[in-house]
């Protein structure tokens, strides 16, 4: 694959220069995107040099280039994975037919809705995270936050390209609307619930990147199977970038856990708050919250929409090609958890309508692997404790469990028990006040806040004390609103 040409106003590998109409439409959208970025992107820091990676090709080897960039100058562009010669649709009623290069008329509405829903999450997360810069635990973390933010911006570009290129006037209107909605706004909220929640602090940010970005990974993986080839190719390249977001989340939590364990050992107590750490019980409550709202993003366990998407060939399963079955699923069943008379039972449901639950199962298994790695950190410190994913029915707002109260260990409980135990299971206002109290910025190169361990290594082979964001001679950027810097332990 040729490298992407950065002399173009919109870097791309889709021969945009040969399609004047599309190029013009995207060039009109671009300044409005930049307006949105300035208004709703990271608060402050826009004039600072950040050590960012930019995609320079879609080749899995060496696709990224690292350099100093001011965020508004980031080269947002349109990159699709290389086409697979002779690709056919792998599932559903069109199985075996050539993949579509254009939107089939009968699936136009469905595809548009899937693309808009995915596209909406990308700017939403940037909006949710826009105030975090002012409380960064280190320059390393600040840079990672901004890397995630600019790439979510690029993911918006990825979806907007599809809307402009393949959906005519409706697509252009949807592309505008993606810049109009705002996370958490009562009048014009983002489409999905978890993307209207606040990400007020860095513990929430790491949890979000681990749990909610991972929902993104599974949705993208299912869309990467799509019979609509441009969508498939777009999503395949987005997944390359997405991996870093989950790395930020997983290693972020891992470093928090490590610091907590060090403090527990040093002071021989579980109560590390008074030593400036985040106790495991609080970490568990944040985990419970972010995991449960992310599970909701997969939708209802039983969904005729999901069945229709699959049969139509527009959205497949995670790693569709690796599954050894008929890829049509008319006869197949799938086990689904369902509450029945105060108990939770597993019942076999038609596999087609249970596709959301199946994708959620793949997601849960992936989350568990991360939790196991966090628990290995705890164990390495000789501490007898464990973080756990709560039961899938816990704190759910969508699907079979939405009307029930389910404890983290999977019991259907009374409203009274829920009310009494809620403070043990979900973050409390006191937790939030405490976490907020820890959020003082640390901006000296090589220093880290007292509640989080340094990372194992720097970015792109750079040392930990590298100046990942250049804040200028004052050492404190305009995003800090006069708060002191450099308060953390080295
Ligand atoms: Fe994304
Ligand atoms: Fe992401």
Short mmCIF file of C-alpha atoms and ligand atoms in Angstrom, two decimals:
data_model
loop_
_atom_site.label_atom_id
_atom_site.label_comp_id
_atom_site.label_asym_id
_atom_site.label_seq_id
_atom_site.Cartn_x
_atom_site.Cartn_y
_atom_site.Cartn_z
CA UNK A 1 0.00 0.00 0.00
CA UNK A 2 1.30 3.42 -0.91
CA UNK A 3 1.92 5.83 1.91
CA UNK A 4 -0.74 8.41 2.50
CA UNK A 5 -0.13 11.75 0.82
CA UNK A 6 0.00 14.44 3.51
CA UNK A 7 0.28 17.31 1.06
CA UNK A 8 -3.44 16.84 0.42
CA UNK A 9 -5.83 18.92 2.45
CA UNK A 10 -7.58 15.71 3.50
CA UNK A 11 -5.00 12.91 3.61
CA UNK A 12 -6.55 9.73 2.23
CA UNK A 13 -5.98 6.46 0.46
CA UNK A 14 -9.31 6.47 -1.36
CA UNK A 15 -8.24 8.57 -4.38
CA UNK A 16 -10.31 11.48 -3.19
CA UNK A 17 -8.65 13.74 -5.79
CA UNK A 18 -10.40 11.75 -8.54
CA UNK A 19 -13.86 12.37 -7.12
CA UNK A 20 -14.32 16.14 -7.20
CA UNK A 21 -17.86 16.14 -5.86
CA UNK A 22 -17.00 14.05 -2.83
CA UNK A 23 -13.81 16.01 -2.25
CA UNK A 24 -15.75 19.28 -2.29
CA UNK A 25 -18.37 17.95 0.12
CA UNK A 26 -15.70 16.80 2.58
CA UNK A 27 -13.78 20.05 2.21
CA UNK A 28 -16.94 21.86 3.23
CA UNK A 29 -17.41 19.61 6.23
CA UNK A 30 -13.76 19.95 7.34
CA UNK A 31 -13.93 23.55 8.74
CA UNK A 32 -17.07 22.66 10.67
CA UNK A 33 -15.27 19.66 12.09
CA UNK A 34 -12.43 21.95 13.17
CA UNK A 35 -14.96 24.33 14.77
CA UNK A 36 -16.36 21.38 16.68
CA UNK A 37 -12.83 20.30 17.71
CA UNK A 38 -12.02 23.78 19.00
CA UNK A 39 -15.31 24.05 20.88
CA UNK A 40 -15.65 20.50 22.20
CA UNK A 41 -12.18 18.94 21.90
CA UNK A 42 -9.60 19.04 24.73
CA UNK A 43 -10.03 22.12 26.91
CA UNK A 44 -6.74 24.03 26.70
CA UNK A 45 -3.48 22.66 25.28
CA UNK A 46 -4.53 23.32 21.68
CA UNK A 47 -1.43 25.44 21.07
CA UNK A 48 0.94 22.92 22.70
CA UNK A 49 3.20 20.48 20.92
CA UNK A 50 2.14 16.93 21.67
CA UNK A 51 4.17 13.83 20.81
CA UNK A 52 1.51 12.10 18.69
CA UNK A 53 1.42 9.25 16.27
CA UNK A 54 -0.19 9.75 12.90
CA UNK A 55 -1.23 6.99 10.54
CA UNK A 56 0.93 7.19 7.44
CA UNK A 57 -0.15 3.99 5.75
CA UNK A 58 -2.59 1.17 6.42
CA UNK A 59 0.19 -1.40 6.39
CA UNK A 60 0.13 -3.36 9.67
CA UNK A 61 3.94 -3.03 9.80
CA UNK A 62 5.07 0.51 10.36
CA UNK A 63 1.79 2.32 9.81
CA UNK A 64 2.42 5.07 12.32
CA UNK A 65 4.74 8.02 12.46
CA UNK A 66 5.57 9.87 15.73
CA UNK A 67 6.20 13.57 15.84
CA UNK A 68 5.38 16.83 17.58
CA UNK A 69 1.98 18.10 16.53
CA UNK A 70 -0.39 20.80 17.75
CA UNK A 71 -3.72 19.04 18.00
CA UNK A 72 -5.68 21.31 15.63
CA UNK A 73 -2.95 20.58 13.02
CA UNK A 74 -3.36 16.81 13.38
CA UNK A 75 -3.67 15.20 9.95
CA UNK A 76 -7.14 13.73 10.23
CA UNK A 77 -7.80 11.72 7.14
CA UNK A 78 -9.56 8.83 5.49
CA UNK A 79 -7.86 5.47 5.52
CA UNK A 80 -9.38 2.18 4.51
CA UNK A 81 -7.65 -1.18 4.91
CA UNK A 82 -6.46 -2.66 1.63
CA UNK A 83 -9.20 -4.34 -0.40
CA UNK A 84 -9.20 -8.13 -0.38
CA UNK A 85 -9.36 -9.36 -3.96
CA UNK A 86 -12.52 -11.37 -4.62
CA UNK A 87 -13.94 -10.84 -1.12
CA UNK A 88 -17.32 -12.48 -0.66
CA UNK A 89 -20.01 -12.03 1.98
CA UNK A 90 -19.29 -14.53 4.75
CA UNK A 91 -22.74 -14.93 6.34
CA UNK A 92 -26.48 -14.46 6.08
CA UNK A 93 -28.75 -14.84 3.08
CA UNK A 94 -26.17 -13.39 0.66
CA UNK A 95 -23.43 -15.74 1.86
CA UNK A 96 -20.97 -16.45 -0.94
CA UNK A 97 -22.02 -13.46 -3.08
CA UNK A 98 -19.41 -10.83 -3.94
CA UNK A 99 -19.09 -8.15 -1.24
CA UNK A 100 -20.96 -4.94 -2.10
CA UNK A 101 -18.93 -1.95 -3.23
CA UNK A 102 -22.07 0.22 -3.17
CA UNK A 103 -24.90 0.30 -0.68
CA UNK A 104 -27.65 -2.15 -1.71
CA UNK A 105 -30.91 -0.20 -1.87
CA UNK A 106 -32.82 -2.52 0.45
CA UNK A 107 -30.23 -2.18 3.24
CA UNK A 108 -29.62 1.51 2.89
CA UNK A 109 -31.56 2.60 5.99
CA UNK A 110 -30.07 -0.14 8.14
CA UNK A 111 -26.50 0.60 7.10
CA UNK A 112 -26.95 4.32 7.56
CA UNK A 113 -28.26 3.79 11.07
CA UNK A 114 -25.37 1.48 12.01
CA UNK A 115 -22.81 3.94 10.65
CA UNK A 116 -24.40 6.94 12.35
CA UNK A 117 -24.64 5.11 15.69
CA UNK A 118 -20.98 4.08 15.52
CA UNK A 119 -19.94 7.53 14.28
CA UNK A 120 -21.78 9.27 17.12
CA UNK A 121 -19.74 7.51 19.81
CA UNK A 122 -16.45 8.91 18.44
CA UNK A 123 -16.94 12.65 19.03
CA UNK A 124 -18.99 11.81 22.13
CA UNK A 125 -15.99 10.30 23.90
CA UNK A 126 -13.84 13.33 23.02
CA UNK A 127 -16.52 15.55 24.58
CA UNK A 128 -16.70 13.36 27.68
CA UNK A 129 -12.93 13.60 28.18
CA UNK A 130 -12.37 17.24 27.34
CA UNK A 131 -11.67 18.46 30.88
CA UNK A 132 -9.23 15.72 31.88
CA UNK A 133 -6.09 17.45 30.64
CA UNK A 134 -6.08 19.90 33.54
CA UNK A 135 -5.72 17.08 36.09
CA UNK A 136 -3.28 14.77 34.31
CA UNK A 137 -1.23 12.43 36.55
CA UNK A 138 1.80 12.85 34.24
CA UNK A 139 2.88 14.16 30.85
CA UNK A 140 2.94 10.56 29.63
CA UNK A 141 -0.73 10.16 30.53
CA UNK A 142 -1.62 13.57 29.13
CA UNK A 143 -0.13 12.58 25.80
CA UNK A 144 -2.00 9.27 25.80
CA UNK A 145 -5.28 11.09 26.47
CA UNK A 146 -4.69 13.40 23.52
CA UNK A 147 -3.65 10.49 21.30
CA UNK A 148 -6.93 8.76 22.06
CA UNK A 149 -8.82 12.02 21.45
CA UNK A 150 -7.33 12.76 18.03
CA UNK A 151 -7.89 9.17 16.94
CA UNK A 152 -11.53 9.26 18.02
CA UNK A 153 -11.72 12.39 15.90
CA UNK A 154 -10.32 10.41 13.00
CA UNK A 155 -12.89 7.68 13.60
CA UNK A 156 -15.55 10.33 13.14
CA UNK A 157 -13.90 11.16 9.81
CA UNK A 158 -14.00 7.48 8.91
CA UNK A 159 -17.78 7.30 9.39
CA UNK A 160 -18.43 10.69 7.82
CA UNK A 161 -16.54 9.60 4.72
CA UNK A 162 -18.89 6.63 4.35
CA UNK A 163 -21.94 8.85 4.84
CA UNK A 164 -20.76 11.38 2.25
CA UNK A 165 -19.49 8.82 -0.25
CA UNK A 166 -22.42 6.41 -0.17
CA UNK A 167 -25.58 7.97 1.27
CA UNK A 168 -26.16 11.10 -0.79
CA UNK A 169 -28.11 13.89 0.76
CA UNK A 170 -29.23 11.91 3.84
CA UNK A 171 -25.60 11.07 4.47
CA UNK A 172 -24.58 14.73 4.32
CA UNK A 173 -27.33 15.64 6.78
CA UNK A 174 -26.27 12.89 9.15
CA UNK A 175 -22.66 14.10 8.92
CA UNK A 176 -23.81 17.56 10.03
CA UNK A 177 -25.88 16.13 12.87
CA UNK A 178 -22.81 14.27 14.17
CA UNK A 179 -21.27 17.68 14.84
CA UNK A 180 -24.44 19.06 16.44
CA UNK A 181 -25.23 16.52 19.17
CA UNK A 182 -23.39 16.92 22.48
CA UNK A 183 -22.56 14.37 25.15
CA UNK A 184 -24.83 14.78 28.17
CA UNK A 185 -26.92 17.56 26.58
CA UNK A 186 -30.60 17.24 27.52
CA UNK A 187 -31.89 18.66 24.22
CA UNK A 188 -29.48 17.05 21.77
CA UNK A 189 -27.73 14.17 23.55
CA UNK A 190 -25.46 11.61 21.95
CA UNK A 191 -27.30 8.49 20.79
CA UNK A 192 -26.11 5.88 23.30
CA UNK A 193 -26.46 6.08 27.09
CA UNK A 194 -22.84 5.38 28.12
CA UNK A 195 -21.72 8.24 25.88
CA UNK A 196 -23.78 10.74 27.83
CA UNK A 197 -22.19 9.81 31.16
CA UNK A 198 -19.48 12.05 32.55
CA UNK A 199 -15.81 11.08 32.51
CA UNK A 200 -14.90 13.43 35.36
CA UNK A 201 -11.59 11.97 36.57
CA UNK A 202 -8.71 9.79 35.43
CA UNK A 203 -9.86 6.65 37.20
CA UNK A 204 -13.09 6.96 35.19
CA UNK A 205 -11.08 7.65 32.05
CA UNK A 206 -9.00 4.49 32.43
CA UNK A 207 -12.13 2.45 33.18
CA UNK A 208 -13.86 3.99 30.16
CA UNK A 209 -10.90 3.22 27.89
CA UNK A 210 -10.79 -0.35 29.14
CA UNK A 211 -14.51 -1.15 29.18
CA UNK A 212 -16.26 1.26 26.83
CA UNK A 213 -13.59 1.46 24.11
CA UNK A 214 -13.63 -2.32 24.20
CA UNK A 215 -17.33 -2.29 23.35
CA UNK A 216 -16.17 -0.21 20.37
CA UNK A 217 -13.69 -2.91 19.46
CA UNK A 218 -16.41 -5.56 19.36
CA UNK A 219 -18.86 -3.40 17.42
CA UNK A 220 -16.12 -2.54 14.92
CA UNK A 221 -15.10 -6.17 14.64
CA UNK A 222 -18.70 -7.15 13.87
CA UNK A 223 -18.97 -4.33 11.30
CA UNK A 224 -15.59 -5.34 9.83
CA UNK A 225 -17.37 -8.53 8.73
CA UNK A 226 -19.98 -6.52 6.84
CA UNK A 227 -20.88 -7.39 3.27
CA UNK A 228 -20.68 -3.66 2.54
CA UNK A 229 -16.99 -3.64 1.70
CA UNK A 230 -16.13 0.05 2.33
CA UNK A 231 -17.54 -0.28 5.86
CA UNK A 232 -15.57 -3.47 6.42
CA UNK A 233 -12.33 -1.88 5.23
CA UNK A 234 -12.89 1.28 7.28
CA UNK A 235 -13.53 -0.70 10.45
CA UNK A 236 -10.54 -2.95 9.93
CA UNK A 237 -8.23 0.04 9.96
CA UNK A 238 -10.02 1.68 12.91
CA UNK A 239 -9.36 -1.48 14.94
CA UNK A 240 -5.62 -0.89 14.54
CA UNK A 241 -5.97 2.46 16.29
CA UNK A 242 -8.50 1.18 18.80
CA UNK A 243 -5.99 -1.28 20.25
CA UNK A 244 -4.01 1.63 21.71
CA UNK A 245 -7.09 3.01 23.48
CA UNK A 246 -7.61 -0.26 25.30
CA UNK A 247 -3.91 -0.41 26.09
CA UNK A 248 -4.26 3.00 27.76
CA UNK A 249 -7.18 1.71 29.83
CA UNK A 250 -5.70 -1.62 30.80
CA UNK A 251 -2.26 -0.32 31.72
CA UNK A 252 -3.80 2.71 33.43
CA UNK A 253 -5.84 0.53 35.80
CA UNK A 254 -2.92 -1.86 36.19
CA UNK A 255 -0.69 1.04 37.33
CA UNK A 256 -3.35 2.24 39.78
CA UNK A 257 -3.64 -1.28 41.19
CA UNK A 258 0.14 -1.56 41.43
CA UNK A 259 0.41 1.71 43.35
CA UNK A 260 -2.41 0.63 45.66
CA UNK A 261 -0.65 -2.67 46.37
CA UNK A 262 2.65 -0.91 47.05
CA UNK A 263 0.93 1.37 49.55
CA UNK A 264 -0.92 -1.56 51.16
CA UNK A 265 2.39 -3.37 51.71
CA UNK A 266 4.27 -0.33 52.85
CA UNK A 267 1.66 0.74 55.39
CA UNK A 268 0.26 -2.73 56.21
CA UNK A 269 -3.32 -1.67 55.64
CA UNK A 270 -6.14 -1.95 53.10
CA UNK A 271 -7.07 1.65 53.87
CA UNK A 272 -4.67 3.37 51.53
CA UNK A 273 -6.72 6.51 51.05
CA UNK A 274 -4.96 8.32 53.85
CA UNK A 275 -1.68 7.49 52.10
CA UNK A 276 -2.87 9.03 48.85
CA UNK A 277 -3.81 5.80 47.09
CA UNK A 278 -7.10 4.41 45.77
CA UNK A 279 -8.27 1.44 47.84
CA UNK A 280 -9.19 -1.76 46.00
CA UNK A 281 -12.82 -1.49 47.14
CA UNK A 282 -13.17 1.85 45.38
CA UNK A 283 -11.48 0.51 42.24
CA UNK A 284 -13.98 -2.37 42.33
CA UNK A 285 -16.96 0.02 42.56
CA UNK A 286 -15.70 2.04 39.56
CA UNK A 287 -15.15 -1.20 37.68
CA UNK A 288 -18.73 -2.30 38.49
CA UNK A 289 -20.14 0.94 37.12
CA UNK A 290 -18.18 1.14 33.88
CA UNK A 291 -18.55 -2.54 33.11
CA UNK A 292 -22.32 -2.52 33.60
CA UNK A 293 -22.99 0.58 31.49
CA UNK A 294 -20.74 -0.86 28.78
CA UNK A 295 -22.65 -4.18 28.79
CA UNK A 296 -25.79 -2.18 27.98
CA UNK A 297 -24.16 -0.94 24.77
CA UNK A 298 -24.57 -4.40 23.25
CA UNK A 299 -28.36 -4.04 23.40
CA UNK A 300 -31.09 -6.49 24.36
CA UNK A 301 -30.25 -10.17 24.69
CA UNK A 302 -33.02 -11.00 22.24
CA UNK A 303 -33.12 -8.69 19.27
CA UNK A 304 -34.83 -9.07 15.93
CA UNK A 305 -32.79 -6.09 14.69
CA UNK A 306 -29.58 -8.01 15.34
CA UNK A 307 -31.05 -11.03 13.53
CA UNK A 308 -32.04 -8.88 10.57
CA UNK A 309 -28.62 -7.20 10.38
CA UNK A 310 -27.01 -10.62 10.26
CA UNK A 311 -29.34 -12.22 7.76
CA UNK A 312 -29.03 -9.16 5.53
CA UNK A 313 -25.23 -9.47 5.60
CA UNK A 314 -24.61 -6.00 7.07
CA UNK A 315 -23.22 -6.93 10.54
CA UNK A 316 -21.54 -10.23 11.36
CA UNK A 317 -20.25 -11.90 14.48
CA UNK A 318 -16.89 -11.34 16.15
CA UNK A 319 -14.37 -13.32 14.06
CA UNK A 320 -17.12 -14.65 11.82
CA UNK A 321 -14.71 -16.50 9.54
CA UNK A 322 -13.20 -18.46 12.44
CA UNK A 323 -16.56 -19.87 13.54
CA UNK A 324 -17.20 -23.42 12.38
CA UNK A 325 -20.90 -23.41 11.55
CA UNK A 326 -23.16 -22.68 8.57
CA UNK A 327 -22.94 -18.84 8.98
CA UNK A 328 -26.68 -18.67 8.36
CA UNK A 329 -27.87 -19.81 11.81
CA UNK A 330 -31.49 -20.54 10.92
CA UNK A 331 -31.50 -23.77 12.91
CA UNK A 332 -28.93 -22.94 15.58
CA UNK A 333 -29.57 -21.99 19.21
CA UNK A 334 -27.50 -20.04 21.71
CA UNK A 335 -27.58 -20.02 25.54
CA UNK A 336 -28.94 -16.81 27.03
CA UNK A 337 -29.25 -15.79 30.70
CA UNK A 338 -32.80 -14.90 31.69
CA UNK A 339 -34.40 -14.15 35.03
CA UNK A 340 -37.21 -16.55 35.92
CA UNK A 341 -39.10 -16.55 39.25
CA UNK A 342 -36.42 -14.82 41.31
CA UNK A 343 -33.63 -16.93 39.79
CA UNK A 344 -31.41 -16.51 36.76
CA UNK A 345 -31.53 -19.39 34.30
CA UNK A 346 -29.74 -20.19 31.09
CA UNK A 347 -32.16 -20.93 28.25
CA UNK A 348 -31.47 -21.86 24.64
CA UNK A 349 -32.73 -19.18 22.28
CA UNK A 350 -32.64 -19.01 18.49
CA UNK A 351 -29.04 -18.09 17.65
CA UNK A 352 -30.11 -15.39 15.20
CA UNK A 353 -32.04 -13.29 17.69
CA UNK A 354 -29.36 -13.94 20.37
CA UNK A 355 -26.52 -12.33 18.40
CA UNK A 356 -26.21 -9.34 20.72
CA UNK A 357 -25.75 -11.69 23.65
CA UNK A 358 -23.16 -13.67 21.74
CA UNK A 359 -21.14 -10.53 21.00
CA UNK A 360 -21.50 -9.55 24.67
CA UNK A 361 -20.12 -12.98 25.66
CA UNK A 362 -17.06 -12.44 23.47
CA UNK A 363 -16.64 -9.03 25.09
CA UNK A 364 -17.00 -10.41 28.63
CA UNK A 365 -14.33 -13.05 27.98
CA UNK A 366 -11.99 -10.31 26.75
CA UNK A 367 -12.69 -8.13 29.81
CA UNK A 368 -12.00 -11.11 32.06
CA UNK A 369 -8.53 -11.53 30.55
CA UNK A 370 -7.72 -7.95 31.52
CA UNK A 371 -9.07 -8.40 35.04
CA UNK A 372 -6.93 -11.54 35.38
CA UNK A 373 -3.85 -9.49 34.52
CA UNK A 374 -4.78 -6.90 37.19
CA UNK A 375 -5.24 -9.71 39.69
CA UNK A 376 -1.81 -11.05 38.80
CA UNK A 377 -0.40 -7.67 39.90
CA UNK A 378 -2.22 -7.98 43.24
CA UNK A 379 -0.95 -11.52 43.67
CA UNK A 380 2.63 -10.54 42.85
CA UNK A 381 2.48 -8.23 45.86
CA UNK A 382 1.42 -11.17 48.05
CA UNK A 383 -1.98 -9.62 48.71
CA UNK A 384 -4.99 -11.86 49.15
CA UNK A 385 -7.63 -9.93 47.23
CA UNK A 386 -9.21 -10.01 43.80
CA UNK A 387 -11.04 -7.70 41.43
CA UNK A 388 -14.08 -9.28 39.80
CA UNK A 389 -16.41 -8.58 36.95
CA UNK A 390 -19.90 -8.31 38.45
CA UNK A 391 -22.68 -10.56 37.16
CA UNK A 392 -23.98 -9.54 33.74
CA UNK A 393 -27.37 -8.75 35.28
CA UNK A 394 -25.92 -6.22 37.72
CA UNK A 395 -26.99 -2.56 37.28
CA UNK A 396 -28.37 -3.03 33.80
CA UNK A 397 -30.72 -0.60 32.09
CA UNK A 398 -31.31 -2.52 28.86
CA UNK A 399 -32.52 -6.06 28.23
CA UNK A 400 -33.63 -8.99 30.38
CA UNK A 401 -32.30 -7.52 33.63
CA UNK A 402 -33.41 -3.92 33.22
CA UNK A 403 -36.41 -4.26 35.54
CA UNK A 404 -34.56 -6.24 38.20
CA UNK A 405 -32.11 -5.60 40.98
CA UNK A 406 -29.21 -8.03 40.69
CA UNK A 407 -26.25 -8.13 43.09
CA UNK A 408 -22.67 -8.27 41.74
CA UNK A 409 -22.58 -11.98 42.62
CA UNK A 410 -25.69 -12.64 40.56
CA UNK A 411 -28.56 -12.85 43.03
CA UNK A 412 -31.88 -11.20 42.30
CA UNK A 413 -32.29 -8.94 45.34
CA UNK A 414 -35.08 -6.81 46.76
CA UNK A 415 -35.20 -3.07 46.28
CA UNK A 416 -34.53 -2.75 50.03
CA UNK A 417 -31.37 -4.86 49.82
CA UNK A 418 -30.28 -2.93 46.72
CA UNK A 419 -30.77 0.38 48.49
CA UNK A 420 -28.86 -0.82 51.54
CA UNK A 421 -25.94 -2.25 49.57
CA UNK A 422 -25.71 0.19 46.69
CA UNK A 423 -22.93 2.11 48.43
CA UNK A 424 -20.81 -1.07 48.50
CA UNK A 425 -21.44 -1.84 44.85
CA UNK A 426 -21.34 1.44 42.95
CA UNK A 427 -19.29 4.63 43.33
CA UNK A 428 -20.73 6.89 46.02
CA UNK A 429 -20.64 10.69 46.16
CA UNK A 430 -17.93 10.28 48.85
CA UNK A 431 -15.89 8.13 46.48
CA UNK A 432 -16.20 10.76 43.81
CA UNK A 433 -15.18 13.51 46.20
CA UNK A 434 -12.16 11.48 47.26
CA UNK A 435 -11.11 10.64 43.70
CA UNK A 436 -11.54 14.28 42.72
CA UNK A 437 -9.31 15.29 45.63
CA UNK A 438 -6.49 13.19 44.13
CA UNK A 439 -6.77 14.86 40.74
CA UNK A 440 -4.04 17.46 40.94
CA UNK A 441 -1.92 17.84 37.84
CA UNK A 442 1.60 16.49 37.67
CA UNK A 443 3.46 17.98 34.73
CA UNK A 444 7.18 17.66 35.45
CA UNK A 445 8.70 15.23 32.97
CA UNK A 446 9.27 11.86 34.63
CA UNK A 447 7.04 12.53 37.64
CA UNK A 448 3.79 10.69 38.35
CA UNK A 449 0.88 11.38 40.67
CA UNK A 450 0.95 9.56 44.00
CA UNK A 451 -2.04 7.33 43.20
CA UNK A 452 -0.58 5.71 40.09
CA UNK A 453 2.67 3.86 39.35
CA UNK A 454 4.83 4.95 36.40
CA UNK A 455 4.35 2.90 33.23
CA UNK A 456 6.69 0.02 32.46
CA UNK A 457 8.05 1.87 29.44
CA UNK A 458 7.63 5.07 27.49
CA UNK A 459 5.95 5.72 24.16
CA UNK A 460 7.76 4.71 20.96
CA UNK A 461 10.93 3.80 22.85
CA UNK A 462 11.18 7.21 24.52
CA UNK A 463 12.24 7.35 28.19
CA UNK A 464 9.71 7.89 31.00
CA UNK A 465 11.09 11.37 31.65
CA UNK A 466 10.50 12.40 28.03
CA UNK A 467 8.58 15.67 27.63
CA UNK A 468 5.55 14.07 25.95
CA UNK A 469 3.65 17.37 25.93
CA UNK A 470 5.59 20.65 25.74
CA UNK A 471 3.93 23.01 28.14
CA UNK A 472 6.40 25.85 27.76
CA UNK A 473 8.71 27.51 30.25
CA UNK A 474 6.09 28.00 32.99
CA UNK A 475 5.72 24.22 33.24
CA UNK A 476 2.00 24.76 33.56
CA UNK A 477 -0.23 24.97 30.52
CA UNK A 478 -3.18 27.23 30.00
CA UNK A 479 -5.43 24.26 30.72
CA UNK A 480 -4.54 24.18 34.40
CA UNK A 481 -6.45 27.23 35.57
CA UNK A 482 -3.76 28.27 38.02
CA UNK A 483 -3.48 24.94 39.80
CA UNK A 484 -0.01 23.98 40.97
CA UNK A 485 2.00 21.44 39.03
CA UNK A 486 4.45 18.78 40.03
CA UNK A 487 2.84 17.65 43.27
CA UNK A 488 3.31 13.94 42.72
CA UNK A 489 5.91 11.42 43.76
CA UNK A 490 8.64 10.76 41.19
FE1 LIG B 1 -13.15 5.07 18.13
FE1 LIG B 2 -11.48 4.25 20.99
#
